[in-house]
């Protein structure tokens, strides 16, 4: 994330919306070397060469760049070859893929690469891509490291696995205990396992997060005795379908009954429908939970490129 184009690089690699990118860091006219540097920092970045972002995103990015350089006589060959060169050909030859990569550069030496679905809803689930609420909760953990230090953590509805990978990433040194990522969708669990392998190539298995299939209505049947006692439960963007509230509250009830008052839940909710959220909050109160709102991490302190299109609310839940 260093250099003149560090911000654009961070944004490009995680597919931040092109029209919101830090284009003001591109000082026109852009000489030959600067064009080369910009392309090397983005499309030509080694991470993108190995695990490319989705083709439609690459095209939108380059289109915007070419538009920006429209009054210049010289446009560097690297810009065109990024559209038609070996990396681009490699993506194009496989046709429009259901999956592509995103790279989240967090701080120097710490990044997460995730394979994610190119559409928000695929294979019957919304969990094959990472949602804004997960980024917000990730930011929250990075700003409140004591909250997770030494804790055994379970995630419900973990989707593509970002949070668990973040918590165990050796470069971040968060020193968390065991991390168990769960999701009811089989394709999500498979994707999480792929993403775990991708991000922990040299880590002993017992120090990686673990991903298992778990539906909220089957939590009592899960072999919890083979896992460390849960200290922290986390979930992001799981409050959107009120037909699932009873199952989720049932799962929480089971886990709080096992663990008692030692258990805390951190829940990050994207505020899409105020009534749905309000309904869940009421049910939490009715079930004897105490909810404390947590302060969101400000945009300038964020480790992620977040587009803040929807507000995210983070709450701590105790009983
Ligand atoms: C909107 S996605 C959020 C994924 C991830 N937490 C994130 O924020 O990027 C909701 C996730 O909850 C999972 N989910 C929904 N209902 C579930 C249930 N009854 N049991 C287990 N997982 C469920 C879905 O499979 C999906 O992965």
mmCIF file of N, CA and C in Angstrom, residues 257-307:
data_model
loop_
_atom_site.group_PDB
_atom_site.id
_atom_site.type_symbol
_atom_site.label_atom_id
_atom_site.label_comp_id
_atom_site.label_asym_id
_atom_site.label_seq_id
_atom_site.Cartn_x
_atom_site.Cartn_y
_atom_site.Cartn_z
ATOM 1 N N UNK A 257 -26.701 -20.914 27.100
ATOM 2 C CA UNK A 257 -27.018 -21.836 28.191
ATOM 3 C C UNK A 257 -25.793 -22.702 28.507
ATOM 4 N N UNK A 258 -25.079 -23.108 27.472
ATOM 5 C CA UNK A 258 -23.848 -23.891 27.675
ATOM 6 C C UNK A 258 -22.779 -23.088 28.390
ATOM 7 N N UNK A 259 -22.624 -21.832 27.988
ATOM 8 C CA UNK A 259 -21.465 -21.041 28.410
ATOM 9 C C UNK A 259 -21.780 -20.078 29.555
ATOM 10 N N UNK A 260 -23.060 -19.743 29.727
ATOM 11 C CA UNK A 260 -23.414 -18.814 30.801
ATOM 12 C C UNK A 260 -23.024 -17.388 30.466
ATOM 13 N N UNK A 261 -22.848 -16.573 31.526
ATOM 14 C CA UNK A 261 -22.662 -15.136 31.309
ATOM 15 C C UNK A 261 -21.287 -14.805 30.713
ATOM 16 N N UNK A 262 -20.414 -15.814 30.591
ATOM 17 C CA UNK A 262 -19.080 -15.573 30.018
ATOM 18 C C UNK A 262 -19.130 -15.320 28.519
ATOM 19 N N UNK A 263 -20.251 -15.576 27.900
ATOM 20 C CA UNK A 263 -20.321 -15.459 26.444
ATOM 21 C C UNK A 263 -20.789 -14.072 26.011
ATOM 22 N N UNK A 264 -20.078 -13.518 25.042
ATOM 23 C CA UNK A 264 -20.504 -12.247 24.438
ATOM 24 C C UNK A 264 -20.712 -12.491 22.947
ATOM 25 N N UNK A 265 -21.696 -11.817 22.369
ATOM 26 C CA UNK A 265 -21.881 -11.885 20.910
ATOM 27 C C UNK A 265 -21.647 -10.508 20.329
ATOM 28 N N UNK A 266 -20.882 -10.457 19.240
ATOM 29 C CA UNK A 266 -20.755 -9.198 18.488
ATOM 30 C C UNK A 266 -21.447 -9.403 17.154
ATOM 31 N N UNK A 267 -22.414 -8.558 16.911
ATOM 32 C CA UNK A 267 -23.247 -8.701 15.718
ATOM 33 C C UNK A 267 -23.142 -7.423 14.893
ATOM 34 N N UNK A 268 -22.782 -7.561 13.627
ATOM 35 C CA UNK A 268 -22.724 -6.387 12.739
ATOM 36 C C UNK A 268 -23.886 -6.486 11.752
ATOM 37 N N UNK A 269 -24.728 -5.475 11.782
ATOM 38 C CA UNK A 269 -25.933 -5.486 10.931
ATOM 39 C C UNK A 269 -25.898 -4.353 9.918
ATOM 40 N N UNK A 270 -26.120 -4.672 8.677
ATOM 41 C CA UNK A 270 -26.299 -3.617 7.689
ATOM 42 C C UNK A 270 -27.727 -3.104 7.824
ATOM 43 N N UNK A 271 -27.855 -1.792 7.928
ATOM 44 C CA UNK A 271 -29.190 -1.219 8.143
ATOM 45 C C UNK A 271 -29.872 -1.034 6.779
ATOM 46 N N UNK A 272 -30.596 -2.075 6.364
ATOM 47 C CA UNK A 272 -31.345 -1.997 5.092
ATOM 48 C C UNK A 272 -32.801 -1.699 5.389
ATOM 49 N N UNK A 273 -33.331 -2.525 6.307
ATOM 50 C CA UNK A 273 -34.739 -2.386 6.646
ATOM 51 C C UNK A 273 -34.847 -2.206 8.165
ATOM 52 N N UNK A 274 -35.182 -0.985 8.569
ATOM 53 C CA UNK A 274 -35.205 -0.639 9.994
ATOM 54 C C UNK A 274 -36.205 -1.519 10.756
ATOM 55 N N UNK A 275 -37.344 -1.825 10.108
ATOM 56 C CA UNK A 275 -38.371 -2.620 10.791
ATOM 57 C C UNK A 275 -37.864 -4.038 11.096
ATOM 58 N N UNK A 276 -37.144 -4.617 10.136
ATOM 59 C CA UNK A 276 -36.626 -5.983 10.350
ATOM 60 C C UNK A 276 -35.640 -5.987 11.521
ATOM 61 N N UNK A 277 -34.764 -4.995 11.525
ATOM 62 C CA UNK A 277 -33.783 -4.919 12.618
ATOM 63 C C UNK A 277 -34.474 -4.698 13.953
ATOM 64 N N UNK A 278 -35.462 -3.815 13.934
ATOM 65 C CA UNK A 278 -36.186 -3.505 15.163
ATOM 66 C C UNK A 278 -36.879 -4.761 15.707
ATOM 67 N N UNK A 279 -37.434 -5.539 14.787
ATOM 68 C CA UNK A 279 -38.118 -6.774 15.195
ATOM 69 C C UNK A 279 -37.125 -7.722 15.900
ATOM 70 N N UNK A 280 -35.901 -7.821 15.331
ATOM 71 C CA UNK A 280 -34.907 -8.712 15.946
ATOM 72 C C UNK A 280 -34.478 -8.177 17.321
ATOM 73 N N UNK A 281 -34.298 -6.862 17.417
ATOM 74 C CA UNK A 281 -33.893 -6.257 18.699
ATOM 75 C C UNK A 281 -34.960 -6.525 19.766
ATOM 76 N N UNK A 282 -36.219 -6.417 19.376
ATOM 77 C CA UNK A 282 -37.311 -6.666 20.321
ATOM 78 C C UNK A 282 -37.256 -8.117 20.793
ATOM 79 N N UNK A 283 -37.024 -9.021 19.845
ATOM 80 C CA UNK A 283 -36.964 -10.441 20.221
ATOM 81 C C UNK A 283 -35.779 -10.712 21.145
ATOM 82 N N UNK A 284 -34.660 -10.000 20.915
ATOM 83 C CA UNK A 284 -33.493 -10.158 21.805
ATOM 84 C C UNK A 284 -33.887 -9.765 23.227
ATOM 85 N N UNK A 285 -34.557 -8.605 23.340
ATOM 86 C CA UNK A 285 -34.998 -8.120 24.655
ATOM 87 C C UNK A 285 -35.943 -9.123 25.320
ATOM 88 N N UNK A 286 -36.890 -9.651 24.527
ATOM 89 C CA UNK A 286 -37.871 -10.603 25.058
ATOM 90 C C UNK A 286 -37.198 -11.878 25.559
ATOM 91 N N UNK A 287 -36.026 -12.177 24.979
ATOM 92 C CA UNK A 287 -35.325 -13.399 25.370
ATOM 93 C C UNK A 287 -34.278 -13.151 26.463
ATOM 94 N N UNK A 288 -34.333 -11.973 27.061
ATOM 95 C CA UNK A 288 -33.469 -11.697 28.217
ATOM 96 C C UNK A 288 -32.056 -11.239 27.884
ATOM 97 N N UNK A 289 -31.845 -10.784 26.655
ATOM 98 C CA UNK A 289 -30.502 -10.304 26.294
ATOM 99 C C UNK A 289 -30.386 -8.805 26.535
ATOM 100 N N UNK A 290 -29.157 -8.391 26.872
ATOM 101 C CA UNK A 290 -28.886 -6.969 27.051
ATOM 102 C C UNK A 290 -28.033 -6.534 25.852
ATOM 103 N N UNK A 291 -28.503 -5.521 25.144
ATOM 104 C CA UNK A 291 -27.811 -5.086 23.922
ATOM 105 C C UNK A 291 -27.103 -3.758 24.170
ATOM 106 N N UNK A 292 -25.816 -3.701 23.816
ATOM 107 C CA UNK A 292 -25.068 -2.447 23.938
ATOM 108 C C UNK A 292 -24.526 -2.064 22.563
ATOM 109 N N UNK A 293 -24.882 -0.873 22.069
ATOM 110 C CA UNK A 293 -24.336 -0.467 20.761
ATOM 111 C C UNK A 293 -22.837 -0.205 20.860
ATOM 112 N N UNK A 294 -22.101 -0.547 19.819
ATOM 113 C CA UNK A 294 -20.650 -0.303 19.789
ATOM 114 C C UNK A 294 -20.386 0.777 18.740
ATOM 115 N N UNK A 295 -19.384 1.591 19.005
ATOM 116 C CA UNK A 295 -19.070 2.675 18.058
ATOM 117 C C UNK A 295 -18.417 2.100 16.813
ATOM 118 N N UNK A 296 -18.917 2.501 15.668
ATOM 119 C CA UNK A 296 -18.339 2.071 14.399
ATOM 120 C C UNK A 296 -16.974 2.732 14.196
ATOM 121 N N UNK A 297 -16.089 2.042 13.506
ATOM 122 C CA UNK A 297 -14.773 2.633 13.209
ATOM 123 C C UNK A 297 -14.956 3.680 12.101
ATOM 124 N N UNK A 298 -14.376 4.845 12.311
ATOM 125 C CA UNK A 298 -14.565 5.918 11.326
ATOM 126 C C UNK A 298 -13.877 5.568 10.007
ATOM 127 N N UNK A 299 -14.350 6.201 8.943
ATOM 128 C CA UNK A 299 -13.815 5.899 7.606
ATOM 129 C C UNK A 299 -12.298 6.111 7.567
ATOM 130 N N UNK A 300 -11.814 7.173 8.227
ATOM 131 C CA UNK A 300 -10.375 7.463 8.103
ATOM 132 C C UNK A 300 -9.516 6.451 8.872
ATOM 133 N N UNK A 301 -10.106 5.775 9.879
ATOM 134 C CA UNK A 301 -9.322 4.786 10.638
ATOM 135 C C UNK A 301 -9.525 3.371 10.085
ATOM 136 N N UNK A 302 -10.327 3.252 9.028
ATOM 137 C CA UNK A 302 -10.673 1.931 8.511
ATOM 138 C C UNK A 302 -9.484 1.246 7.839
ATOM 139 N N UNK A 303 -9.366 -0.064 8.064
ATOM 140 C CA UNK A 303 -8.328 -0.858 7.387
ATOM 141 C C UNK A 303 -8.824 -1.352 6.027
ATOM 142 N N UNK A 304 -10.117 -1.242 5.811
ATOM 143 C CA UNK A 304 -10.705 -1.735 4.555
ATOM 144 C C UNK A 304 -11.139 -0.552 3.699
ATOM 145 N N UNK A 305 -11.284 -0.809 2.400
ATOM 146 C CA UNK A 305 -11.908 0.196 1.547
ATOM 147 C C UNK A 305 -13.405 -0.072 1.660
ATOM 148 N N UNK A 306 -14.088 0.767 2.391
ATOM 149 C CA UNK A 306 -15.529 0.565 2.558
ATOM 150 C C UNK A 306 -16.262 1.671 1.854
ATOM 151 N N UNK A 307 -17.337 1.306 1.137
ATOM 152 C CA UNK A 307 -17.967 2.380 0.369
ATOM 153 C C UNK A 307 -19.113 3.055 1.129
#
